[in-house]
Amino acid sequence: MKLRHTLLAAIGLAFAATAVQAEIKVGVVLSATGPAASLGIPERNTVSLLPTTIGGETVRYIVLDDASDTTTAVKNTRKLVAEDKVDVLIGSTTSPPSLAMVDVAAETRTPMISMAASARIVAPMDDKRYWVFKTPQNDQQMASAIIEHMSANKVKTVSFIGFANAYGEGWYEQFQKLADAAGIKIVANERFNPADTSVTGQALKLMSAKADAVFIAGSGTPAALPQKTLRERGYKGPIYQTHGVANNDFLRICGKDCEGTLLPVGPVQMARSLPDDNPVKASALAYVEKYEAANGAGTVSSFGAYAWDAGVLLQAAVPEALKAAKPGTAEFRAALRDALENVKEVAGATGIYTMSADDHLGLDERSRVMIEIRDGTWSLLK
């Protein structure tokens, strides 16, 4: 009898171990502190709203803060893969740490979904980027919206200032190509760092070029610094920003100097203002309502939506991957990568995703609208 009980107990422990191994582990690296905190905090808030079961399996999210630091992002990524044995990575918030995480994802053959914008995260496709996907619109998609608006408003010359990192360089590369094609000349090209406290020298150079408009390629609250400096120095022309500033903290920091700013954003930022026939309105509103129910009215931003859409992609891909293997295995990670690459017409808060072997973003023109900051808030341009 004792032997029978021992055997039953052993079998029970084996089943329990199997159940634990079947848990899907999602490692999340984001910037909840540091210069990019205004972007990372809504992402962190959103992770708590993501599904805890997919395809009948429990999902556990392990969230680590990289403090807006590339070295910390890599350290966190290695910990999640080596110690926590995660099945998939989500992160990071901005482009430099995300680009650094790509190496770890490829080395460990772990699928990764970035929440950062740079096209370089997923293109050009190679052995490393084979494992990496992302949810924010590419620089090129958003830059084309800016160029279209500039052309329609007879902007012929522009002064450019961007972050002195992968985000700024990626934006300049894409913007320059499109500007050249549209006959728009870049007459000044300056850089600044997210942690800088003064850009007076750069601002004076931008103004001395006497361009028709200024374009600032930064993200989060640091992108307010050149704009405030320009306005304080008397610049009265149009200022364009990237979707990297589409959060309420930017409005708060920039204040009255934001008035009239033009920028492209994902549909989620203007979900309630979208026409009813917009194909993203329903899926964007679903996120807005859930986020604001948890965090308060008017708190939603595009950055939390990037985390939400990572969850949307997992909900589409995980059931397919489970047909091939169990979580916690190399086979499951490979199957999940394959399933992510094959999602079709999946509606998120940012747009409609259709991935392919050559396109690990999968968004199109449905993923952007142009807006203006008017009376201290976001206003959809018709």
Coordinates of C-alpha atoms in Angstrom, one line a residue:
M1 CA 0.0 0.0 0.0
K2 CA 2.8 2.4 0.9
L3 CA 4.5 1.6 -2.5
R4 CA 1.3 2.4 -4.3
H5 CA 0.9 5.7 -2.5
T6 CA 4.5 6.5 -3.3
L7 CA 4.0 5.8 -6.9
L8 CA 0.8 7.9 -7.1
A9 CA 2.6 10.8 -5.4
A10 CA 5.5 10.5 -7.9
I11 CA 3.0 10.5 -10.8
G12 CA 1.3 13.5 -9.3
L13 CA 4.6 15.4 -9.0
A14 CA 5.4 14.5 -12.6
F15 CA 2.1 15.9 -13.8
A16 CA 2.7 19.0 -11.7
A17 CA 6.1 19.5 -13.2
T18 CA 4.7 19.1 -16.7
A19 CA 2.0 21.7 -15.9
V20 CA 4.7 24.1 -14.8
Q21 CA 6.8 23.5 -17.9
A22 CA 3.7 24.2 -20.0
E23 CA 3.5 27.7 -18.8
I24 CA 4.3 30.3 -21.4
K25 CA 6.9 32.8 -20.1
V26 CA 7.1 36.2 -21.7
G27 CA 10.1 38.3 -20.8
V28 CA 9.5 42.1 -21.0
V29 CA 12.2 44.7 -21.0
L30 CA 11.1 48.3 -20.9
S31 CA 12.1 51.8 -19.8
A32 CA 10.1 52.6 -16.7
T33 CA 12.8 55.0 -15.4
G34 CA 15.3 57.3 -17.1
P35 CA 14.8 59.7 -20.0
A36 CA 12.4 57.3 -21.8
A37 CA 10.2 56.7 -18.7
S38 CA 7.2 58.7 -20.1
L39 CA 7.1 56.1 -22.9
G40 CA 7.9 53.0 -20.8
I41 CA 5.4 53.6 -18.0
P42 CA 2.3 53.2 -20.2
E43 CA 3.9 50.1 -21.7
R44 CA 4.4 48.7 -18.2
N45 CA 0.8 49.6 -17.3
T46 CA -0.4 47.8 -20.5
V47 CA 1.5 44.6 -19.7
S48 CA -0.8 44.2 -16.7
L49 CA -3.7 44.2 -19.1
L50 CA -2.4 41.5 -21.4
P51 CA -4.1 38.0 -21.5
T52 CA -3.0 35.6 -18.8
T53 CA -4.1 32.6 -20.8
I54 CA -3.6 31.9 -24.5
G55 CA -4.6 28.7 -26.3
G56 CA -5.5 27.1 -23.0
E57 CA -2.0 27.7 -21.5
T58 CA -1.1 30.1 -18.7
V59 CA 0.9 33.1 -19.7
R60 CA 3.3 34.7 -17.2
Y61 CA 5.0 38.1 -17.9
I62 CA 8.3 38.8 -16.3
V63 CA 9.0 42.6 -16.5
L64 CA 12.4 44.2 -16.0
D65 CA 13.3 47.9 -16.2
D66 CA 16.3 48.9 -18.3
A67 CA 16.3 52.5 -16.9
S68 CA 16.6 53.7 -20.5
D69 CA 20.1 52.2 -20.7
T70 CA 21.3 50.0 -23.5
T71 CA 23.8 48.0 -21.3
T72 CA 21.1 47.3 -18.7
A73 CA 18.7 46.2 -21.5
V74 CA 21.2 43.6 -22.7
K75 CA 21.8 42.4 -19.1
N76 CA 18.1 42.1 -18.5
T77 CA 17.6 40.2 -21.8
R78 CA 20.3 37.7 -21.0
K79 CA 18.8 37.1 -17.5
L80 CA 15.4 36.5 -18.9
V81 CA 16.6 34.0 -21.4
A82 CA 19.3 32.2 -19.3
E83 CA 17.7 32.2 -15.9
D84 CA 13.9 32.7 -16.4
K85 CA 13.9 30.5 -19.6
V86 CA 11.4 32.8 -21.4
D87 CA 9.7 31.6 -24.6
V88 CA 9.5 35.1 -26.1
L89 CA 10.9 38.6 -25.5
I90 CA 9.0 41.9 -25.7
G91 CA 11.1 45.1 -25.7
S92 CA 12.6 47.5 -25.3
T93 CA 10.9 50.9 -25.3
T94 CA 13.3 52.8 -27.5
S95 CA 15.5 52.0 -30.5
P96 CA 19.1 51.8 -29.1
P97 CA 18.3 49.2 -26.4
S98 CA 16.1 47.3 -28.8
L99 CA 18.8 47.1 -31.4
A100 CA 21.2 45.8 -28.7
M101 CA 18.6 43.1 -27.7
V102 CA 18.5 41.8 -31.2
D103 CA 21.9 40.2 -30.8
V104 CA 20.8 38.3 -27.7
A105 CA 17.5 37.2 -29.3
A106 CA 19.4 35.8 -32.4
E107 CA 22.1 34.2 -30.4
T108 CA 19.7 32.4 -28.1
R109 CA 17.1 31.8 -30.9
T110 CA 14.4 33.5 -28.9
P111 CA 11.6 35.3 -30.8
M112 CA 11.5 39.0 -29.9
I113 CA 8.8 41.7 -30.4
S114 CA 10.2 45.2 -30.1
M115 CA 8.2 48.2 -29.0
A116 CA 10.6 50.7 -30.6
A117 CA 10.3 52.5 -34.0
S118 CA 13.6 52.3 -35.9
A119 CA 13.3 50.4 -39.1
R120 CA 16.8 49.0 -38.5
I121 CA 15.3 46.7 -35.8
V122 CA 13.7 44.5 -38.5
A123 CA 15.4 45.6 -41.8
P124 CA 17.2 44.6 -43.8
M125 CA 16.3 41.0 -43.1
D126 CA 19.3 38.9 -42.1
D127 CA 20.1 36.0 -39.8
K128 CA 19.7 38.2 -36.7
R129 CA 16.5 40.0 -37.6
Y130 CA 15.0 36.6 -38.6
W131 CA 14.1 36.3 -34.9
V132 CA 12.8 39.8 -34.4
F133 CA 9.5 41.6 -35.0
K134 CA 8.1 45.0 -34.0
T135 CA 4.8 46.8 -33.4
P136 CA 5.5 50.5 -34.0
Q137 CA 5.3 52.0 -37.5
N138 CA 8.6 52.2 -39.4
D139 CA 10.3 55.6 -39.7
Q140 CA 9.6 55.5 -43.4
Q141 CA 5.8 55.1 -43.0
M142 CA 5.6 58.1 -40.6
A143 CA 8.2 60.1 -42.5
S144 CA 6.1 59.8 -45.7
A145 CA 3.1 61.2 -43.8
I146 CA 5.2 64.2 -42.8
I147 CA 6.5 64.7 -46.3
E148 CA 3.0 64.5 -47.8
H149 CA 1.9 67.2 -45.4
M150 CA 4.9 69.4 -46.1
S151 CA 4.4 69.1 -49.9
A152 CA 0.7 70.0 -49.5
N153 CA 1.6 73.1 -47.5
K154 CA 4.4 74.3 -49.9
V155 CA 7.3 73.6 -47.6
K156 CA 10.4 73.6 -49.8
T157 CA 13.2 73.8 -47.2
V158 CA 13.5 72.3 -43.8
S159 CA 16.0 72.3 -40.9
F160 CA 16.5 69.0 -39.2
I161 CA 17.5 68.2 -35.6
G162 CA 17.4 64.7 -34.2
F163 CA 18.7 62.5 -31.4
A164 CA 22.4 61.6 -31.6
N165 CA 21.5 57.9 -31.5
A166 CA 19.9 55.2 -33.7
Y167 CA 16.5 56.9 -33.5
G168 CA 17.8 60.2 -34.8
E169 CA 20.0 58.6 -37.5
G170 CA 17.3 56.3 -38.7
W171 CA 14.9 59.1 -39.0
Y172 CA 17.3 61.3 -40.9
E173 CA 18.1 58.5 -43.3
Q174 CA 14.5 57.9 -44.1
F175 CA 13.4 61.5 -44.1
Q176 CA 16.3 62.6 -46.4
K177 CA 15.4 60.0 -49.0
L178 CA 11.7 61.0 -49.1
A179 CA 12.6 64.7 -49.0
D180 CA 14.9 64.4 -51.9
A181 CA 12.2 62.6 -53.9
A182 CA 9.7 65.3 -53.1
G183 CA 12.0 68.2 -53.9
I184 CA 12.3 69.3 -50.3
K185 CA 15.8 70.5 -49.4
I186 CA 17.3 69.9 -45.9
V187 CA 19.3 73.1 -45.2
A188 CA 20.5 72.4 -41.6
N189 CA 21.2 69.1 -39.9
E190 CA 21.9 69.1 -36.1
R191 CA 21.9 66.5 -33.3
F192 CA 21.3 66.4 -29.5
N193 CA 21.3 63.8 -26.7
P194 CA 18.2 62.8 -24.8
A195 CA 19.9 63.9 -21.5
D196 CA 21.0 67.3 -22.8
T197 CA 19.9 70.3 -20.8
S198 CA 20.7 72.9 -23.5
V199 CA 20.5 73.0 -27.3
T200 CA 20.9 76.7 -27.8
G201 CA 23.8 76.4 -30.2
Q202 CA 21.9 73.9 -32.4
A203 CA 18.7 76.0 -32.3
L204 CA 20.5 79.1 -33.5
K205 CA 22.0 77.2 -36.4
L206 CA 18.5 75.9 -37.3
M207 CA 17.1 79.4 -37.3
S208 CA 20.0 80.9 -39.3
A209 CA 19.2 78.5 -42.1
K210 CA 15.9 80.3 -42.6
A211 CA 14.0 77.1 -43.6
D212 CA 10.3 77.0 -44.2
A213 CA 9.9 74.5 -41.3
V214 CA 11.8 72.7 -38.6
F215 CA 11.6 68.9 -38.1
I216 CA 12.6 67.4 -34.7
A217 CA 13.3 63.7 -34.6
G218 CA 13.3 62.8 -31.0
S219 CA 11.1 60.8 -28.6
G220 CA 9.5 61.3 -25.2
T221 CA 9.9 64.5 -23.1
P222 CA 13.5 65.2 -24.2
A223 CA 12.1 66.1 -27.7
A224 CA 10.5 69.1 -26.1
L225 CA 13.9 70.8 -25.4
P226 CA 14.7 71.9 -29.0
Q227 CA 11.1 73.0 -29.6
K228 CA 11.0 75.1 -26.4
T229 CA 14.4 76.6 -27.3
L230 CA 13.3 77.5 -30.8
R231 CA 10.1 79.2 -29.5
E232 CA 12.0 81.0 -26.8
R233 CA 14.4 82.3 -29.4
G234 CA 11.6 83.7 -31.5
Y235 CA 11.1 81.0 -34.1
K236 CA 7.5 81.3 -35.4
G237 CA 7.5 78.8 -38.3
P238 CA 5.9 75.3 -38.4
I239 CA 7.5 72.6 -36.3
Y240 CA 7.1 68.9 -37.1
Q241 CA 7.8 66.1 -34.6
T242 CA 7.7 62.3 -34.8
H243 CA 5.2 59.9 -33.3
G244 CA 7.8 59.5 -30.6
V245 CA 6.3 62.4 -28.7
A246 CA 2.7 61.2 -28.7
N247 CA 2.2 61.1 -25.0
N248 CA 0.7 63.5 -22.5
D249 CA 3.9 64.0 -20.6
F250 CA 5.3 65.7 -23.7
L251 CA 2.3 68.0 -23.8
R252 CA 2.9 68.8 -20.1
I253 CA 6.6 69.5 -20.5
C254 CA 6.4 71.4 -23.7
G255 CA 3.3 73.5 -22.6
K256 CA 2.4 76.5 -24.7
D257 CA 5.5 76.0 -26.9
C258 CA 3.8 72.8 -28.3
E259 CA 0.9 74.8 -29.9
G260 CA 0.6 74.1 -33.6
T261 CA 3.1 71.2 -33.6
L262 CA 2.4 68.7 -36.5
L263 CA 3.1 65.0 -36.3
P264 CA 2.0 61.6 -37.5
V265 CA 0.5 59.2 -34.9
G266 CA -1.0 55.7 -34.8
P267 CA -4.8 55.5 -35.0
V268 CA -5.0 54.7 -31.3
Q269 CA -4.0 58.2 -30.4
M270 CA -7.2 59.5 -32.1
A271 CA -9.4 56.5 -31.8
R272 CA -12.6 58.3 -30.8
S273 CA -12.1 60.9 -33.5
L274 CA -11.6 58.4 -36.3
P275 CA -14.5 58.0 -38.9
D276 CA -16.5 54.9 -38.3
D277 CA -15.3 53.3 -41.5
N278 CA -11.7 53.4 -40.4
P279 CA -10.5 49.8 -40.3
V280 CA -8.5 50.3 -37.1
K281 CA -11.2 52.2 -35.1
A282 CA -12.8 49.2 -33.4
S283 CA -9.5 47.5 -32.4
A284 CA -8.0 50.8 -31.3
L285 CA -11.1 51.7 -29.2
A286 CA -11.0 48.2 -27.5
Y287 CA -7.5 49.1 -26.1
V288 CA -8.3 52.7 -25.2
E289 CA -11.4 51.6 -23.2
K290 CA -9.5 48.9 -21.3
Y291 CA -6.5 51.1 -20.6
E292 CA -8.5 54.1 -19.4
A293 CA -10.7 51.9 -17.3
A294 CA -7.6 50.8 -15.4
N295 CA -5.6 54.1 -15.5
G296 CA -8.1 57.0 -15.9
A297 CA -9.7 59.0 -18.7
G298 CA -7.3 60.6 -21.1
T299 CA -4.3 58.5 -20.0
V300 CA -3.9 56.4 -23.2
S301 CA -0.9 56.8 -25.5
S302 CA 0.6 55.2 -28.6
F303 CA 3.4 53.7 -26.5
G304 CA 1.1 51.6 -24.4
A305 CA -0.5 50.5 -27.6
Y306 CA 2.8 49.1 -28.9
A307 CA 2.8 46.8 -25.9
W308 CA -0.8 45.9 -26.4
D309 CA -0.2 45.0 -30.0
A310 CA 2.7 42.7 -28.9
G311 CA 0.0 40.9 -26.9
V312 CA -2.3 40.9 -29.9
L313 CA 0.4 39.2 -32.0
L314 CA 1.0 36.6 -29.4
Q315 CA -2.7 35.8 -29.2
A316 CA -2.6 35.2 -32.9
A317 CA 0.6 33.2 -33.0
V318 CA 0.7 31.1 -29.8
P319 CA -2.2 28.8 -30.7
E320 CA -0.4 27.9 -34.0
A321 CA 2.9 27.4 -32.2
L322 CA 1.2 25.1 -29.6
K323 CA 0.3 22.7 -32.4
A324 CA 4.0 22.0 -33.0
A325 CA 5.5 22.0 -29.5
K326 CA 5.1 22.7 -25.8
P327 CA 6.3 25.9 -24.1
G328 CA 9.7 25.9 -22.5
T329 CA 11.4 24.2 -25.5
A330 CA 13.5 25.3 -28.4
E331 CA 10.9 23.8 -30.7
F332 CA 8.2 26.0 -29.3
R333 CA 10.3 29.1 -29.7
A334 CA 11.1 28.3 -33.3
A335 CA 7.4 27.5 -34.0
L336 CA 6.3 30.8 -32.3
R337 CA 8.8 32.7 -34.5
D338 CA 7.3 31.0 -37.6
A339 CA 3.7 31.7 -36.5
L340 CA 4.5 35.4 -35.9
E341 CA 5.9 35.6 -39.4
N342 CA 2.7 34.2 -40.8
V343 CA 0.1 36.4 -39.1
K344 CA -2.4 37.9 -41.6
E345 CA -4.7 40.9 -41.2
V346 CA -4.5 40.9 -37.4
A347 CA -6.1 44.0 -36.1
G348 CA -4.3 45.8 -33.3
A349 CA -4.5 49.3 -31.7
T350 CA -1.7 50.6 -34.0
G351 CA -2.9 49.1 -37.3
I352 CA -3.5 45.9 -39.2
Y353 CA -0.5 43.4 -39.2
T354 CA 0.3 41.1 -42.1
M355 CA 3.8 39.7 -41.6
S356 CA 6.0 37.9 -44.2
A357 CA 9.5 36.5 -44.4
D358 CA 10.7 39.9 -45.6
D359 CA 8.5 42.1 -43.5
H360 CA 8.5 41.7 -39.7
L361 CA 6.4 44.7 -39.1
G362 CA 3.5 44.2 -41.5
L363 CA 1.8 47.6 -41.2
D364 CA 0.6 49.8 -44.1
E365 CA -1.0 53.2 -44.5
R366 CA -3.8 52.2 -42.2
S367 CA -1.4 52.6 -39.3
R368 CA -1.0 56.4 -39.3
V369 CA -2.9 59.7 -39.3
M370 CA -1.6 63.3 -39.2
I371 CA -2.5 65.4 -36.2
E372 CA -1.9 68.9 -34.7
I373 CA -1.4 70.0 -31.1
R374 CA -4.2 72.5 -30.6
D375 CA -5.3 74.1 -27.4
G376 CA -3.0 71.8 -25.4
T377 CA -4.3 68.5 -26.8
W378 CA -4.3 66.3 -29.9
S379 CA -6.4 67.3 -32.9
L380 CA -7.0 65.1 -36.0
L381 CA -6.2 66.8 -39.3
K382 CA -8.9 66.1 -41.9

